[in-house]
Coordinates of C-alpha atoms and ligand atoms in Angstrom, one line a residue:
M1 CA 146.7 -15.7 29.2
R2 CA 147.3 -18.0 31.9
Q3 CA 145.5 -21.2 31.4
D4 CA 144.4 -21.6 35.2
G5 CA 142.1 -18.8 35.1
P6 CA 142.4 -15.3 36.8
R7 CA 144.6 -14.8 39.7
S8 CA 142.8 -13.7 42.7
I9 CA 142.1 -10.0 42.4
D10 CA 143.7 -9.2 45.7
E11 CA 146.8 -11.3 45.2
D12 CA 149.4 -9.5 43.4
T13 CA 150.5 -6.1 44.0
S14 CA 154.0 -6.1 42.8
E15 CA 155.4 -3.6 40.7
D16 CA 156.7 -5.4 37.7
G17 CA 156.6 -2.5 35.0
G18 CA 154.7 -2.9 31.6
D19 CA 155.8 -6.5 30.8
V20 CA 152.2 -7.8 29.9
R21 CA 153.3 -11.2 30.4
T22 CA 154.4 -10.9 34.0
R23 CA 152.1 -8.0 35.1
P24 CA 149.0 -8.6 37.3
L25 CA 146.0 -9.6 35.2
M26 CA 143.7 -7.1 36.7
N27 CA 144.3 -3.3 36.5
R28 CA 145.9 -2.0 39.5
R29 CA 143.5 0.7 40.2
L30 CA 141.5 -2.3 41.7
D31 CA 143.8 -3.9 44.0
G32 CA 142.4 -4.4 47.5
L33 CA 138.9 -4.2 45.9
G34 CA 138.1 -8.0 45.3
T35 CA 134.6 -9.8 46.2
T36 CA 132.5 -7.3 48.1
I37 CA 131.9 -8.0 51.8
F38 CA 128.0 -8.2 51.2
A39 CA 128.8 -10.9 48.5
E40 CA 130.9 -12.8 51.2
M41 CA 128.6 -12.5 54.1
S42 CA 125.6 -13.2 51.8
A43 CA 127.2 -16.1 50.5
L44 CA 127.9 -17.3 54.0
A45 CA 124.1 -16.9 55.2
T46 CA 123.2 -18.9 52.4
A47 CA 125.5 -21.5 53.0
T48 CA 124.7 -21.9 56.7
G49 CA 120.9 -21.1 56.3
A50 CA 121.5 -18.3 58.5
I51 CA 119.2 -15.2 58.8
N52 CA 120.9 -12.5 56.6
L53 CA 121.1 -9.3 58.4
G54 CA 124.1 -8.3 56.6
Q55 CA 123.2 -7.1 53.0
G56 CA 120.6 -4.1 52.8
F57 CA 117.5 -5.6 50.9
P58 CA 114.3 -5.7 52.2
D59 CA 112.3 -9.2 52.2
T60 CA 109.3 -8.0 51.4
D61 CA 108.7 -6.2 47.8
G62 CA 107.4 -2.8 47.5
P63 CA 103.7 -1.5 47.0
E64 CA 101.6 -4.0 44.8
E65 CA 100.4 -1.4 42.6
I66 CA 104.1 -0.4 41.8
R67 CA 104.7 -4.1 40.9
E68 CA 101.5 -4.0 38.6
A69 CA 102.5 -0.8 37.2
A70 CA 105.7 -2.5 35.9
V71 CA 103.7 -5.5 34.5
R72 CA 101.7 -3.1 32.9
A73 CA 104.3 -1.4 31.2
L74 CA 106.1 -4.5 29.9
R75 CA 102.6 -5.7 28.5
D76 CA 102.0 -2.3 27.0
G77 CA 105.5 -2.3 25.4
K78 CA 106.7 0.4 27.0
G79 CA 110.4 0.3 27.9
N80 CA 111.0 -2.8 26.1
Q81 CA 113.2 -1.2 23.7
Y82 CA 116.0 1.1 24.6
P83 CA 114.6 4.1 26.3
P84 CA 115.9 7.7 25.7
G85 CA 119.3 8.0 27.2
P86 CA 118.5 10.2 30.2
G87 CA 115.6 8.3 31.1
V88 CA 112.2 8.2 30.1
P89 CA 110.5 11.4 30.3
E90 CA 107.5 10.3 32.7
L91 CA 110.4 9.6 35.3
R92 CA 112.4 12.6 34.5
A93 CA 109.2 14.4 35.3
A94 CA 108.3 12.4 38.4
I95 CA 112.1 13.1 39.7
S96 CA 111.6 16.6 39.2
E97 CA 108.3 16.8 41.0
H98 CA 109.5 14.9 43.9
Q99 CA 112.5 17.3 44.5
Q100 CA 109.9 20.2 44.3
R101 CA 107.3 18.5 46.4
F102 CA 109.6 17.4 49.2
Y103 CA 112.7 19.9 49.3
G104 CA 111.2 22.9 47.2
L105 CA 114.0 22.4 44.8
P106 CA 113.2 23.1 41.1
F107 CA 115.2 21.1 38.6
D108 CA 114.3 20.8 34.8
P109 CA 113.4 17.4 34.0
D110 CA 115.0 17.8 30.1
T111 CA 118.5 19.1 31.4
E112 CA 119.0 18.6 35.0
V113 CA 117.7 15.1 35.8
L114 CA 119.4 11.8 34.7
V115 CA 118.2 8.3 35.5
T116 CA 120.6 5.9 36.1
A117 CA 121.2 2.2 36.7
G118 CA 120.7 2.3 40.6
A119 CA 122.5 4.7 42.6
T120 CA 125.6 2.8 42.2
E121 CA 125.9 3.8 38.6
A122 CA 125.2 7.3 39.5
I123 CA 127.9 7.1 41.5
A124 CA 130.6 5.6 39.1
A125 CA 129.5 7.8 36.2
T126 CA 129.8 11.1 38.6
M127 CA 133.1 10.1 39.8
L128 CA 134.5 9.1 36.0
A129 CA 133.0 12.3 34.8
L130 CA 134.3 14.8 37.4
L131 CA 137.7 13.5 38.3
E132 CA 140.9 13.8 37.1
P133 CA 143.9 11.1 37.8
G134 CA 145.5 12.9 40.8
D135 CA 142.3 14.5 42.1
E136 CA 141.5 14.1 46.0
V137 CA 137.9 13.1 47.2
I138 CA 137.3 13.7 50.6
A139 CA 134.5 11.1 51.8
F140 CA 133.4 10.0 55.0
E141 CA 134.6 6.8 56.4
P142 CA 133.3 4.2 56.8
F143 CA 132.5 4.5 53.0
Y144 CA 129.6 2.7 51.3
D145 CA 132.1 0.2 49.4
S146 CA 131.4 1.3 45.7
Y147 CA 133.0 5.0 46.8
A148 CA 136.5 3.6 47.2
A149 CA 136.1 1.5 43.9
C150 CA 134.8 4.3 41.9
I151 CA 137.3 7.0 43.1
A152 CA 140.0 4.6 42.3
M153 CA 138.6 3.6 38.7
A154 CA 138.7 7.2 38.1
G155 CA 142.2 7.3 39.1
A156 CA 141.8 9.8 41.9
K157 CA 142.7 9.6 45.5
R158 CA 140.5 8.6 48.4
V159 CA 140.9 11.0 51.4
P160 CA 139.1 9.6 54.6
L161 CA 137.3 11.9 57.2
T162 CA 136.9 9.3 59.7
L163 CA 133.5 9.4 61.6
R164 CA 134.2 7.8 65.0
A165 CA 131.8 6.3 67.7
P166 CA 130.0 6.8 69.7
S167 CA 128.6 9.8 67.6
F168 CA 129.7 9.4 64.2
R169 CA 129.8 13.0 63.8
P170 CA 132.3 14.8 61.5
D171 CA 135.1 16.4 62.9
L172 CA 134.6 19.8 60.7
D173 CA 138.0 21.3 61.9
E174 CA 139.9 17.8 60.5
L175 CA 137.5 18.3 57.4
R176 CA 139.1 21.9 56.7
A177 CA 142.8 20.5 57.5
K178 CA 142.2 17.9 54.9
I179 CA 141.3 20.3 52.0
T180 CA 144.4 20.8 49.5
P181 CA 144.9 22.3 46.5
Q182 CA 144.3 18.7 44.8
T183 CA 140.8 18.3 46.3
R184 CA 138.4 18.3 43.9
L185 CA 135.1 17.2 45.6
L186 CA 133.7 16.2 48.8
L187 CA 131.5 12.9 48.8
I188 CA 129.0 13.2 51.3
N189 CA 126.3 10.5 52.2
T190 CA 123.2 11.5 54.7
P191 CA 121.5 9.6 56.1
H192 CA 124.9 7.4 56.2
N193 CA 125.5 4.3 55.7
P194 CA 126.6 2.0 57.8
T195 CA 126.6 4.3 61.0
G196 CA 123.0 5.9 60.8
M197 CA 124.4 9.3 61.3
V198 CA 122.2 12.3 59.8
L199 CA 124.1 15.3 59.4
S200 CA 123.1 18.4 61.4
A201 CA 121.6 21.5 59.8
E202 CA 124.9 23.2 61.2
E203 CA 127.2 20.6 59.8
Q204 CA 125.6 20.9 56.3
D205 CA 125.9 24.7 56.6
A206 CA 129.6 24.1 57.4
I207 CA 130.3 21.7 54.9
A208 CA 128.6 24.0 52.1
A209 CA 130.8 27.0 53.5
L210 CA 134.0 25.0 53.1
A211 CA 133.0 24.1 49.5
V212 CA 131.9 27.6 48.3
E213 CA 135.2 28.9 50.2
H214 CA 137.6 26.3 48.5
D215 CA 135.4 26.1 45.2
L216 CA 135.0 22.4 45.5
L217 CA 132.3 20.2 43.9
V218 CA 129.9 18.2 46.3
V219 CA 128.5 14.7 45.4
T220 CA 125.9 13.7 47.7
D221 CA 124.3 10.4 48.0
E222 CA 120.9 10.7 49.4
V223 CA 119.4 7.0 48.7
Y224 CA 118.1 6.9 52.4
E225 CA 116.4 10.5 52.2
H226 CA 112.9 8.9 53.3
L227 CA 114.2 7.1 56.3
V228 CA 115.1 9.9 58.6
Y229 CA 113.8 9.3 62.2
E230 CA 114.2 12.8 63.7
G231 CA 113.6 15.6 61.8
A232 CA 113.5 15.7 58.0
H233 CA 115.9 15.0 55.2
R234 CA 117.9 18.2 54.2
P235 CA 119.5 18.3 50.7
I236 CA 122.5 20.1 50.9
A237 CA 121.7 21.3 47.2
A238 CA 119.3 23.6 48.9
L239 CA 121.8 25.8 50.8
P240 CA 123.4 28.9 49.3
G241 CA 126.2 28.4 46.6
M242 CA 125.5 24.9 46.5
R243 CA 123.0 24.5 43.7
E244 CA 125.7 25.1 40.8
R245 CA 128.4 22.7 42.8
T246 CA 126.3 19.6 43.8
V247 CA 125.5 16.5 42.1
S248 CA 122.6 14.8 44.0
I249 CA 122.3 10.9 43.8
S250 CA 119.3 9.0 44.8
S251 CA 117.5 5.6 44.3
A252 CA 114.2 3.9 44.1
G253 CA 115.8 1.0 45.5
K254 CA 115.7 1.8 49.4
T255 CA 112.5 4.0 49.2
F256 CA 110.1 1.8 47.3
S257 CA 111.8 -1.7 48.2
F258 CA 112.7 -2.6 44.6
T259 CA 116.4 -2.9 45.2
G260 CA 116.7 -5.4 42.2
W261 CA 115.2 -3.0 39.6
K262 CA 118.1 -0.7 39.7
V263 CA 116.5 2.6 39.1
G264 CA 118.6 5.8 40.4
W265 CA 119.1 9.2 39.4
V266 CA 121.0 12.3 39.6
T267 CA 119.8 15.9 39.9
G268 CA 121.8 18.9 39.3
E269 CA 122.5 22.1 37.5
A270 CA 122.8 21.2 33.5
P271 CA 126.6 21.4 33.0
L272 CA 127.0 18.8 36.0
V273 CA 124.3 16.6 34.7
A274 CA 125.7 16.6 31.1
A275 CA 129.0 15.9 32.3
V276 CA 127.7 12.8 34.1
R277 CA 125.6 11.8 31.5
A278 CA 128.3 11.8 28.9
A279 CA 130.0 9.0 31.1
K280 CA 126.8 7.3 32.1
Q281 CA 126.0 6.9 28.4
Y282 CA 129.1 4.5 27.8
L283 CA 128.5 2.6 31.1
T284 CA 125.0 1.1 30.4
F285 CA 123.6 3.6 28.0
V286 CA 120.2 2.7 29.4
S287 CA 118.8 0.3 31.9
G288 CA 115.3 -0.9 33.4
G289 CA 113.1 0.3 30.8
P290 CA 109.7 -0.6 32.1
F291 CA 110.8 -0.2 35.8
Q292 CA 111.1 3.5 35.0
Y293 CA 107.4 3.9 34.3
A294 CA 106.7 2.1 37.3
I295 CA 108.9 4.3 39.5
A296 CA 107.7 7.4 37.8
E297 CA 104.3 6.3 39.5
A298 CA 105.8 5.1 42.5
L299 CA 107.4 8.9 42.9
A300 CA 103.9 10.1 42.8
L301 CA 102.5 8.1 45.8
P302 CA 100.8 10.1 48.2
D303 CA 102.7 11.4 51.3
A304 CA 101.1 8.8 53.4
F305 CA 103.0 6.3 51.6
F306 CA 106.3 7.9 52.7
T307 CA 105.2 8.4 56.4
D308 CA 104.1 5.0 56.9
F309 CA 107.2 3.4 55.1
R310 CA 109.4 5.4 57.7
E311 CA 107.3 4.6 60.8
G312 CA 107.3 1.1 59.7
M313 CA 111.0 1.0 59.8
R314 CA 111.2 2.9 63.0
R315 CA 109.4 0.4 64.9
K316 CA 111.6 -2.6 63.2
R317 CA 114.6 -0.5 64.2
D318 CA 113.4 -0.4 67.9
L319 CA 112.7 -4.2 67.6
L320 CA 116.2 -5.0 66.4
A321 CA 117.8 -2.5 68.6
K322 CA 116.2 -3.5 71.8
G323 CA 117.1 -7.4 70.8
L324 CA 120.8 -6.7 70.3
R325 CA 121.0 -4.6 73.4
A326 CA 119.6 -7.6 75.4
A327 CA 121.7 -10.0 73.5
G328 CA 125.0 -7.9 75.0
F329 CA 125.6 -5.8 71.9
R330 CA 126.5 -2.2 72.6
V331 CA 124.0 -0.3 70.0
Y332 CA 124.6 2.8 68.3
E333 CA 121.2 4.1 67.6
P334 CA 120.8 5.2 63.9
A335 CA 118.8 8.3 63.4
G336 CA 118.4 7.4 59.6
T337 CA 118.8 4.2 57.2
Y338 CA 118.0 0.7 57.8
F339 CA 121.1 -0.4 59.6
I340 CA 122.3 -0.3 63.3
T341 CA 125.8 -0.1 63.8
T342 CA 126.8 -2.0 67.2
D343 CA 130.3 -2.9 69.0
I344 CA 131.0 -6.0 69.9
S345 CA 133.5 -5.3 72.8
P346 CA 131.2 -6.3 75.4
F347 CA 131.8 -9.9 74.4
G348 CA 135.3 -9.4 75.0
D349 CA 135.7 -9.3 71.3
E350 CA 137.3 -7.1 69.2
D351 CA 137.7 -8.2 65.6
A352 CA 134.5 -7.4 63.6
G353 CA 135.6 -9.5 60.7
A354 CA 136.3 -12.7 62.6
F355 CA 133.2 -12.4 64.6
C356 CA 131.1 -12.0 61.5
R357 CA 132.7 -14.9 59.9
A358 CA 131.8 -16.8 63.1
L359 CA 128.3 -15.5 63.5
P360 CA 126.4 -17.8 61.6
E361 CA 127.6 -20.9 62.7
R362 CA 127.5 -19.8 66.7
C363 CA 123.8 -18.5 66.3
G364 CA 122.3 -18.5 62.8
V365 CA 122.4 -14.8 62.0
A366 CA 124.8 -12.9 59.3
A367 CA 125.8 -9.3 59.9
V368 CA 128.7 -7.3 58.1
P369 CA 131.9 -5.9 59.7
N370 CA 132.0 -2.1 59.4
S371 CA 136.0 -2.4 59.6
A372 CA 135.6 -3.4 56.0
F373 CA 134.4 0.3 55.3
Y374 CA 137.2 2.0 57.0
D375 CA 140.9 2.7 55.7
D376 CA 141.6 3.4 59.6
S377 CA 141.1 -0.2 60.3
E378 CA 141.2 0.6 64.4
A379 CA 138.5 3.0 64.0
G380 CA 136.0 0.5 63.0
R381 CA 137.8 -2.7 64.4
S382 CA 135.1 -4.1 66.7
Q383 CA 131.7 -2.7 64.7
V384 CA 129.3 -4.9 63.4
R385 CA 126.4 -3.8 61.2
F386 CA 122.9 -5.5 60.9
T387 CA 120.1 -4.6 59.0
F388 CA 116.6 -4.4 60.0
C389 CA 114.5 -4.1 56.7
K390 CA 113.2 -7.4 57.4
K391 CA 109.7 -8.9 58.1
D392 CA 109.0 -8.7 61.9
D393 CA 108.9 -12.2 62.7
V394 CA 112.2 -12.6 60.9
L395 CA 113.7 -10.1 63.0
E396 CA 112.0 -11.6 66.3
E397 CA 113.4 -14.7 65.2
A398 CA 117.1 -13.3 64.7
V399 CA 116.5 -11.5 68.4
E400 CA 116.0 -15.1 69.7
R401 CA 119.0 -16.3 68.3
L402 CA 121.5 -13.6 69.0
A403 CA 120.3 -14.1 72.4
R404 CA 122.4 -17.4 72.6
L405 CA 125.5 -15.4 72.3
Ligands
LIG1 C1 124.9 4.8 50.6 C2 124.5 3.9 49.6 N1 124.4 4.4 48.4 C3 124.3 3.7 47.0 C4 124.0 2.6 47.1 C5 123.3 1.5 45.8 O1 121.9 2.0 45.5 P1 121.6 1.2 44.2 O2 121.1 -0.1 44.7 O3 120.3 2.0 43.8 O4 122.6 1.0 43.3 C6 123.5 1.9 48.5 C7 122.8 0.4 48.7 O5 123.0 -0.2 49.5 C8 123.8 2.8 49.8 O6 123.9 2.1 50.9

């Protein structure tokens, strides 16, 4: 073991065989997956006192009664010891009821629902459960950053389907052309982070048809399911032929503004959920005991909660979009999520990474470069993402600061 601490995890990619004395400290599967861009930009925001519109976490906690429900569970000794591996029965029932209530999708709470440590663990466990080394995973890029890491940790290969500005719509002919005998699964994300793209019904139908035709699994990340501004969220699992091949992932973090509680879930047919559970039990086994009881109550909140949440975010979207336009950004208006992707070329700038590193000093606002989420670095080179899940006065102040650019 080196005495001067671990090497930079991005540092050494040399091929020096199996000699344990000379080979890189870290598993090569993690090459290039050093500090996440969110951590880097949040640290920069803290160091400079900038308003952090980089990382997607709300600056206001979710409903007071749900916070109280967590306190009550803690005091009542509910979930303070290891909860059941698949999640507490109350939460599994609530997830099942939520899928039925909003989408008419029936899932057996005992065999078709699994509670995870956020969507992040659900993604990791799903990739580890369903992929063999050498399998190919087709995923939209820009990717949510954990996709690339989890596909790599499973020893599989990511095959990006590039979403291009200004519409960020997937090219379905390109998708078809990317399917090979090695393709194991399609990893989709709608509403899509970071672009805010929401798949249309026609696109979902076409993706589902391809999955059926090529007998592919589909993993769908729907953490922004309650933040769709035009029309309603439509889960791909509801389409013909999809139930038996789809793992649906969601999370309480985004919908209920408790991102730190890390309560997520998986729904799907029993054999798929059993496979994911097999991997999940060796990652965390269980997590967030008392929070699980509270989220069970959150999922049962009346429709008005979900509508008000979405309408509140829509207003914030409009506020920030207007401010970004006024400041000179090209704005790609999101149809979902709480992110706005912009283009910085109107400033005569093309390098989103350098722009974001300088932004806190220049005007006291932090954002993240979308280029970090693309393999095709040209495609996202001049894109910068801002989040609007912040208090109105914080957004107003940010807009004022951005106007200095
Ligand atoms: C698309 C997407 N998937 C998954 C996650 C992670 O969710 P969680 O915090 O529940 O692990 C996020 C969080 O930003 C996300 O944007």
